[in-house]
Coordinates of N, CA and C in Angstrom, one line a residue:
M1143 N -4.0 -18.3 -13.3 CA -3.1 -17.3 -12.7 C -3.5 -15.9 -13.1
K1144 N -4.3 -15.7 -14.0 CA -4.7 -14.4 -14.4 C -5.6 -13.7 -13.4
R1145 N -6.1 -14.5 -12.4 CA -7.0 -13.9 -11.4 C -6.1 -13.3 -10.3
Q1146 N -4.8 -13.5 -10.3 CA -4.0 -13.0 -9.2 C -4.2 -11.5 -9.0
W1147 N -4.2 -10.8 -10.0 CA -4.3 -9.3 -9.9 C -5.6 -8.9 -9.3
L1148 N -6.7 -9.6 -9.7 CA -8.0 -9.3 -9.2 C -8.1 -9.6 -7.7
L1149 N -7.6 -10.8 -7.3 CA -7.7 -11.1 -5.9 C -6.8 -10.2 -5.1
T1150 N -5.7 -9.8 -5.6 CA -4.8 -8.9 -4.9 C -5.5 -7.5 -4.8
F1151 N -6.2 -7.1 -5.8 CA -6.9 -5.8 -5.8 C -8.0 -5.9 -4.8
L1152 N -8.7 -7.0 -4.7 CA -9.8 -7.1 -3.7 C -9.3 -7.0 -2.3
S1153 N -8.1 -7.5 -2.1 CA -7.5 -7.3 -0.7 C -7.1 -5.9 -0.5
L1154 N -6.7 -5.1 -1.5 CA -6.5 -3.7 -1.4 C -7.7 -2.9 -1.1
L1155 N -8.8 -3.4 -1.6 CA -10.1 -2.8 -1.3 C -10.4 -2.9 0.2
L1156 N -10.1 -4.1 0.7 CA -10.3 -4.3 2.2 C -9.4 -3.4 3.0
L1157 N -8.1 -3.3 2.6 CA -7.2 -2.4 3.3 C -7.7 -0.9 3.2
W1158 N -8.1 -0.5 2.0 CA -8.6 0.9 1.8 C -9.8 1.1 2.8
T1159 N -10.7 0.2 2.9 CA -11.8 0.3 3.8 C -11.4 0.5 5.2
L1160 N -10.5 -0.4 5.7 CA -10.0 -0.3 7.0 C -9.2 1.0 7.3
V1161 N -8.4 1.4 6.4 CA -7.6 2.6 6.7 C -8.5 3.8 6.7
T1162 N -9.5 3.8 5.8 CA -10.5 4.9 5.7 C -11.2 5.0 7.1
Q1163 N -11.6 3.9 7.6 CA -12.4 3.9 8.9 C -11.5 4.4 10.0
I1164 N -10.2 3.9 10.0 CA -9.3 4.3 11.1 C -9.1 5.8 11.0
N1165 N -8.9 6.3 9.8 CA -8.7 7.8 9.6 C -9.9 8.6 10.0
H1166 N -11.0 8.0 9.8 CA -12.3 8.7 10.2 C -12.3 8.9 11.7
Y1167 N -11.9 7.8 12.5 CA -11.8 7.9 13.9 C -10.7 8.8 14.4
L1168 N -9.6 8.8 13.7 CA -8.4 9.7 14.1 C -8.7 11.2 13.7
A1169 N -9.6 11.5 12.9 CA -9.9 12.8 12.5 C -10.3 13.7 13.7
V1170 N -10.8 13.1 14.7 CA -11.1 13.9 15.9 C -9.9 14.5 16.5
W1171 N -8.7 13.9 16.4 CA -7.5 14.4 16.9 C -6.7 15.1 15.8
H1172 N -7.3 15.4 14.7 CA -6.6 16.0 13.5 C -5.4 15.2 13.1
S1173 N -5.5 13.9 13.0 CA -4.4 13.1 12.6 C -4.9 12.1 11.6
H1174 N -3.9 11.4 11.0 CA -4.3 10.3 10.0 C -3.1 9.4 9.9
I1175 N -3.4 8.2 9.3 CA -2.3 7.3 9.0 C -2.3 7.1 7.5
F1176 N -1.1 6.8 7.0 CA -0.8 6.6 5.6 C -0.1 5.3 5.5
L1177 N -0.8 4.3 4.8 CA -0.2 3.0 4.6 C 0.0 2.7 3.1
G1178 N 0.4 3.7 2.4 CA 0.4 3.6 0.9 C 1.3 2.5 0.4
A1179 N 2.4 2.2 1.1 CA 3.3 1.1 0.6 C 2.7 -0.3 0.6
L1180 N 1.7 -0.5 1.5 CA 1.0 -1.8 1.5 C 0.1 -2.0 0.2
Y1181 N -0.2 -0.9 -0.5 CA -0.9 -1.0 -1.7 C 0.0 -1.5 -2.9
L1182 N 1.3 -1.5 -2.7 CA 2.1 -1.9 -3.8 C 3.2 -2.9 -3.5
T1183 N 3.6 -3.1 -2.3 CA 4.7 -3.9 -1.9 C 4.5 -5.4 -2.4
F1184 N 3.4 -6.0 -2.0 CA 3.2 -7.4 -2.4 C 3.1 -7.5 -3.9
A1185 N 2.5 -6.6 -4.6 CA 2.3 -6.7 -6.0 C 3.7 -6.5 -6.7
A1186 N 4.6 -5.7 -6.2 CA 5.9 -5.4 -6.8 C 6.8 -6.6 -6.5
L1187 N 6.7 -7.3 -5.4 CA 7.6 -8.3 -5.0 C 7.1 -9.7 -5.4
R1188 N 5.8 -10.0 -5.5 CA 5.4 -11.3 -5.7 C 4.6 -11.6 -7.0
L1189 N 4.1 -10.6 -7.6 CA 3.3 -10.8 -8.8 C 4.1 -10.6 -10.1
P1190 N 3.7 -11.1 -11.2 CA 4.3 -10.8 -12.5 C 4.3 -9.3 -12.8
V1191 N 5.2 -8.8 -13.6 CA 5.3 -7.4 -13.8 C 4.0 -6.8 -14.2
R1192 N 3.4 -7.3 -15.2 CA 2.2 -6.7 -15.8 C 1.0 -6.7 -14.8
G1193 N 0.8 -7.8 -14.2 CA -0.3 -7.9 -13.2 C 0.0 -7.1 -12.0
G1194 N 1.2 -7.1 -11.5 CA 1.6 -6.3 -10.4 C 1.4 -4.8 -10.6
M1195 N 1.8 -4.3 -11.8 CA 1.7 -2.9 -12.2 C 0.2 -2.5 -12.2
L1196 N -0.6 -3.4 -12.8 CA -2.1 -3.2 -12.8 C -2.7 -3.0 -11.4
V1197 N -2.3 -3.9 -10.5 CA -2.8 -3.8 -9.1 C -2.3 -2.5 -8.5
T1198 N -1.1 -2.1 -8.8 CA -0.5 -0.9 -8.2 C -1.3 0.4 -8.8
V1199 N -1.5 0.4 -10.1 CA -2.3 1.5 -10.7 C -3.7 1.6 -10.1
L1200 N -4.4 0.5 -10.0 CA -5.7 0.5 -9.4 C -5.7 0.9 -7.9
G1201 N -4.7 0.4 -7.2 CA -4.6 0.8 -5.8 C -4.3 2.3 -5.6
G1202 N -3.5 2.9 -6.5 CA -3.2 4.3 -6.5 C -4.5 5.1 -6.8
L1203 N -5.2 4.6 -7.8 CA -6.5 5.3 -8.1 C -7.5 5.2 -7.0
L1204 N -7.5 4.1 -6.3 CA -8.4 3.9 -5.2 C -8.0 4.9 -4.1
C1205 N -6.7 5.1 -3.8 CA -6.3 6.1 -2.8 C -6.6 7.5 -3.2
D1206 N -6.5 7.8 -4.5 CA -6.8 9.1 -5.1 C -8.2 9.5 -4.9
A1207 N -9.1 8.5 -4.8 CA -10.5 8.8 -4.8 C -11.0 9.7 -3.7
N1208 N -10.3 9.6 -2.5 CA -10.9 10.3 -1.4 C -9.8 11.2 -0.7
T1209 N -8.9 11.7 -1.5 CA -7.8 12.5 -0.9 C -7.8 13.9 -1.5
P1210 N -7.3 14.9 -0.8 CA -7.3 16.3 -1.4 C -6.1 16.6 -2.2
V1211 N -5.7 15.7 -3.0 CA -4.6 16.0 -3.9 C -5.1 15.8 -5.4
P1212 N -4.4 16.4 -6.3 CA -4.8 16.2 -7.7 C -4.9 14.7 -8.1
F1213 N -6.0 14.4 -8.8 CA -6.3 13.0 -9.1 C -5.2 12.4 -9.9
G1214 N -4.7 11.3 -9.5 CA -3.6 10.6 -10.2 C -2.2 10.7 -9.4
T1215 N -2.2 11.5 -8.4 CA -1.0 11.7 -7.6 C -0.5 10.5 -7.0
H1216 N -1.4 9.8 -6.2 CA -1.1 8.5 -5.6 C -0.7 7.5 -6.6
M1217 N -1.5 7.5 -7.7 CA -1.2 6.5 -8.8 C 0.3 6.7 -9.3
L1218 N 0.6 7.9 -9.6 CA 1.9 8.2 -10.1 C 3.0 7.8 -9.1
L1219 N 2.9 8.2 -7.9 CA 3.8 7.9 -6.8 C 3.9 6.4 -6.6
F1220 N 2.8 5.7 -6.6 CA 2.8 4.3 -6.4 C 3.5 3.6 -7.6
V1221 N 3.3 4.0 -8.8 CA 3.9 3.4 -10.0 C 5.5 3.6 -9.9
V1222 N 5.9 4.8 -9.5 CA 7.3 5.0 -9.4 C 7.9 4.1 -8.3
A1223 N 7.3 4.0 -7.2 CA 7.8 3.2 -6.1 C 7.8 1.7 -6.5
H1224 N 6.7 1.3 -7.2 CA 6.6 -0.1 -7.7 C 7.8 -0.4 -8.7
A1225 N 8.1 0.6 -9.5 CA 9.3 0.4 -10.5 C 10.6 0.2 -9.7
F1226 N 10.8 1.1 -8.7 CA 12.0 0.9 -7.9 C 12.1 -0.4 -7.2
I1227 N 11.0 -0.8 -6.6 CA 11.0 -2.1 -5.8 C 11.1 -3.2 -6.8
N1228 N 10.5 -3.2 -8.0 CA 10.6 -4.2 -9.0 C 12.0 -4.3 -9.5
K1229 N 12.7 -3.2 -9.6 CA 14.1 -3.2 -10.1 C 15.0 -3.9 -9.1
A1230 N 14.7 -3.7 -7.8 CA 15.6 -4.4 -6.8 C 15.1 -5.7 -6.4
H1231 N 14.0 -6.2 -7.0 CA 13.3 -7.4 -6.6 C 14.2 -8.6 -6.7
H1232 N 15.1 -8.7 -7.7 CA 15.9 -9.8 -7.9 C 17.1 -9.9 -6.9
R1233 N 17.4 -8.8 -6.2 CA 18.5 -8.8 -5.3 C 18.1 -9.1 -3.9
I1234 N 16.8 -9.2 -3.6 CA 16.4 -9.4 -2.2 C 15.5 -10.6 -2.1
P1235 N 15.5 -11.3 -1.0 CA 14.6 -12.5 -0.8 C 13.2 -12.1 -0.7
S1236 N 12.5 -11.9 -1.7 CA 11.2 -11.3 -1.7 C 10.1 -12.2 -1.1
D1237 N 10.4 -13.5 -0.9 CA 9.4 -14.4 -0.3 C 9.4 -14.3 1.2
H1238 N 10.4 -13.7 1.8 CA 10.5 -13.7 3.3 C 9.7 -12.5 3.8
P1239 N 8.8 -12.8 4.8 CA 8.0 -11.8 5.4 C 8.7 -10.6 6.0
T1240 N 9.8 -10.8 6.6 CA 10.6 -9.7 7.2 C 11.1 -8.8 6.1
T1241 N 11.6 -9.3 5.0 CA 12.1 -8.5 3.9 C 10.9 -7.7 3.3
Q1242 N 9.8 -8.3 3.2 CA 8.6 -7.6 2.6 C 8.2 -6.4 3.5
L1243 N 8.3 -6.6 4.8 CA 8.0 -5.6 5.8 C 9.0 -4.4 5.7
V1244 N 10.3 -4.8 5.6 CA 11.3 -3.7 5.5 C 11.1 -2.9 4.2
V1245 N 10.9 -3.6 3.1 CA 10.6 -2.9 1.9 C 9.4 -2.0 2.0
A1246 N 8.3 -2.5 2.6 CA 7.1 -1.7 2.8 C 7.4 -0.5 3.7
F1247 N 8.2 -0.7 4.7 CA 8.6 0.4 5.7 C 9.3 1.5 5.0
I1248 N 10.3 1.2 4.2 CA 11.1 2.2 3.5 C 10.3 2.8 2.4
A1249 N 9.5 2.1 1.7 CA 8.6 2.6 0.6 C 7.6 3.6 1.2
N1250 N 7.0 3.2 2.4 CA 6.0 4.1 3.0 C 6.6 5.4 3.4
L1251 N 7.8 5.4 3.9 CA 8.6 6.6 4.3 C 8.8 7.5 3.1
G1252 N 9.2 6.9 2.0 CA 9.5 7.7 0.8 C 8.2 8.2 0.2
L1253 N 7.1 7.4 0.2 CA 5.8 7.8 -0.4 C 5.2 9.0 0.5
Y1254 N 5.3 8.8 1.8 CA 4.8 9.9 2.7 C 5.5 11.2 2.5
V1255 N 6.8 11.2 2.4 CA 7.6 12.4 2.2 C 7.2 13.0 0.8
A1256 N 7.2 12.2 -0.2 CA 6.8 12.7 -1.6 C 5.4 13.3 -1.6
L1257 N 4.5 12.6 -1.0 CA 3.1 13.1 -1.0 C 3.0 14.4 -0.1
S1258 N 3.8 14.5 0.9 CA 3.8 15.7 1.7 C 4.3 16.9 0.9
V1259 N 5.4 16.6 0.1 CA 5.9 17.7 -0.7 C 4.9 18.1 -1.7
V1260 N 4.2 17.2 -2.3 CA 3.1 17.6 -3.3 C 2.1 18.4 -2.6
V1261 N 1.6 18.1 -1.4 CA 0.6 18.8 -0.7 C 1.1 20.2 -0.3
I1262 N 2.4 20.3 0.1 CA 3.0 21.6 0.5 C 3.1 22.5 -0.7
L1263 N 3.5 21.9 -1.8 CA 3.6 22.7 -3.0 C 2.3 23.3 -3.5
G1264 N 1.2 22.5 -3.2 CA -0.1 22.9 -3.6 C -0.7 23.9 -2.6
N1265 N -0.3 23.9 -1.4 CA -0.8 24.7 -0.3 C 0.3 25.0 0.7
P1266 N 1.1 26.1 0.5 CA 2.3 26.3 1.4 C 1.9 26.4 2.8
V1267 N 0.7 26.7 3.2 CA 0.3 26.9 4.6 C 0.5 25.5 5.3
V1268 N 0.4 24.4 4.6 CA 0.5 23.1 5.2 C 2.0 22.9 5.7
G1269 N 2.9 23.5 5.0 CA 4.3 23.4 5.4 C 4.6 23.9 6.8
Q1270 N 3.7 24.8 7.3 CA 3.9 25.3 8.7 C 3.4 24.3 9.7
L1271 N 2.8 23.2 9.3 CA 2.3 22.2 10.2 C 3.2 21.0 10.2
W1272 N 4.5 21.3 10.0 CA 5.5 20.2 10.0 C 5.5 19.3 11.2
P1273 N 5.3 19.8 12.4 CA 5.3 18.9 13.6 C 4.2 17.9 13.5
R1274 N 3.0 18.3 13.0 CA 1.9 17.4 12.8 C 2.2 16.4 11.7
L1275 N 2.9 16.8 10.6 CA 3.3 15.9 9.6 C 4.2 14.8 10.1
L1276 N 5.2 15.3 10.9 CA 6.1 14.3 11.5 C 5.4 13.3 12.4
F1277 N 4.5 13.8 13.2 CA 3.7 12.9 14.1 C 2.9 11.9 13.3
D1278 N 2.3 12.4 12.2 CA 1.5 11.5 11.4 C 2.4 10.5 10.7
L1279 N 3.6 10.9 10.3 CA 4.6 9.9 9.7 C 4.9 8.9 10.7
A1280 N 5.3 9.3 11.9 CA 5.6 8.3 13.0 C 4.5 7.4 13.3
L1281 N 3.3 7.9 13.4 CA 2.1 7.1 13.6 C 1.9 6.1 12.5
S1282 N 2.0 6.6 11.2 CA 1.9 5.7 10.1 C 2.9 4.6 10.0
Q1283 N 4.1 4.9 10.4 CA 5.2 3.9 10.4 C 4.9 2.8 11.4
V1284 N 4.5 3.2 12.6 CA 4.2 2.3 13.7 C 3.0 1.4 13.3
C1285 N 2.0 2.0 12.7 CA 0.8 1.2 12.2 C 1.2 0.3 11.1
L1286 N 2.1 0.7 10.2 CA 2.6 -0.2 9.2 C 3.3 -1.4 9.8
L1287 N 4.1 -1.2 10.8 CA 4.8 -2.3 11.4 C 3.8 -3.2 12.1
L1288 N 2.7 -2.7 12.6 CA 1.7 -3.6 13.3 C 0.8 -4.3 12.3
V1289 N 0.3 -3.6 11.3 CA -0.6 -4.1 10.3 C 0.0 -4.8 9.2
G1290 N 1.2 -4.4 8.8 CA 1.9 -4.9 7.6 C 2.0 -6.4 7.6
P1291 N 2.6 -7.0 8.6 CA 2.7 -8.5 8.5 C 1.4 -9.2 8.3
W1292 N 0.4 -8.8 9.0 CA -0.9 -9.4 8.8 C -1.4 -9.2 7.4
F1293 N -1.3 -8.0 6.8 CA -1.9 -7.8 5.5 C -1.1 -8.5 4.4
L1294 N 0.3 -8.5 4.5 CA 1.1 -9.2 3.5 C 0.8 -10.7 3.6
A1295 N 0.7 -11.2 4.8 CA 0.3 -12.6 4.9 C -1.1 -12.9 4.4
L1296 N -2.0 -12.0 4.6 CA -3.3 -12.2 4.0 C -3.3 -12.3 2.5
Q1297 N -2.5 -11.4 1.9 CA -2.4 -11.4 0.4 C -1.8 -12.7 -0.1
A1298 N -0.8 -13.1 0.6 CA -0.1 -14.4 0.2 C -1.1 -15.6 0.4
R1299 N -1.8 -15.6 1.5 CA -2.8 -16.7 1.8 C -3.9 -16.7 0.7
I1300 N -4.4 -15.5 0.3 CA -5.5 -15.5 -0.7 C -5.0 -16.1 -2.0
L1301 N -3.8 -15.8 -2.4 CA -3.3 -16.4 -3.6 C -3.0 -17.9 -3.5
E1302 N -2.6 -18.3 -2.3 CA -2.3 -19.7 -2.0 C -3.6 -20.5 -2.1
L1303 N -4.7 -19.9 -1.5 CA -6.0 -20.6 -1.5 C -6.5 -20.7 -2.9
D1304 N -6.3 -19.6 -3.7 CA -6.7 -19.6 -5.1 C -6.0 -20.7 -5.9
R1305 N -4.7 -20.9 -5.7 CA -4.0 -21.9 -6.4 C -4.5 -23.3 -6.0
Y1306 N -4.8 -23.5 -4.7 CA -5.3 -24.7 -4.2 C -6.7 -25.0 -4.8
A1307 N -7.6 -24.0 -4.9 CA -8.9 -24.1 -5.4 C -8.8 -24.5 -6.9
M1308 N -7.9 -23.9 -7.6 CA -7.7 -24.2 -9.1 C -7.2 -25.6 -9.3
R1309 N -6.3 -26.1 -8.4 CA -5.8 -27.5 -8.5 C -6.9 -28.5 -8.2
S1310 N -7.7 -28.2 -7.2 CA -8.7 -29.2 -6.8 C -9.9 -29.3 -7.8
R1311 N -10.1 -28.3 -8.7 CA -11.1 -28.3 -9.6 C -10.9 -29.4 -10.7
F1312 N -9.7 -29.7 -11.0 CA -9.4 -30.6 -12.1 C -8.9 -31.9 -11.6

């Protein structure tokens, strides 16, 4: 079971690659998507606390690698969101896909707003682009609703296959 965090992180690497490619193609229209909540929702809801936090930290650092914010910003925001989700984890049915998607949707909204505030504080000119920020938020939330179920199911299936592989070895 110690491999859970590694397998989950490898799925985040796949997500990061896909989102980076999508944003590359959206750059022509001066737009981008942000799916930050998908980097932490599964880990916060389904993994043990230590392994889940490790995955969240690594996912945040991965997102920090190619963004124009101070290094560690995504990581810090992801860790805070992870802590909030983990605190509410026992009050919600975390195994249900719809619940996971709703949690990811709300977390993505909060993370996008927090990240936008950080960017605006660093460069006040960005604050004048609020219509574009709202459009990118709406685009991100729609993409999250479309991609989220697939990605959360992929992460669950990877761990299920790993458990099956470990059982069949012995």
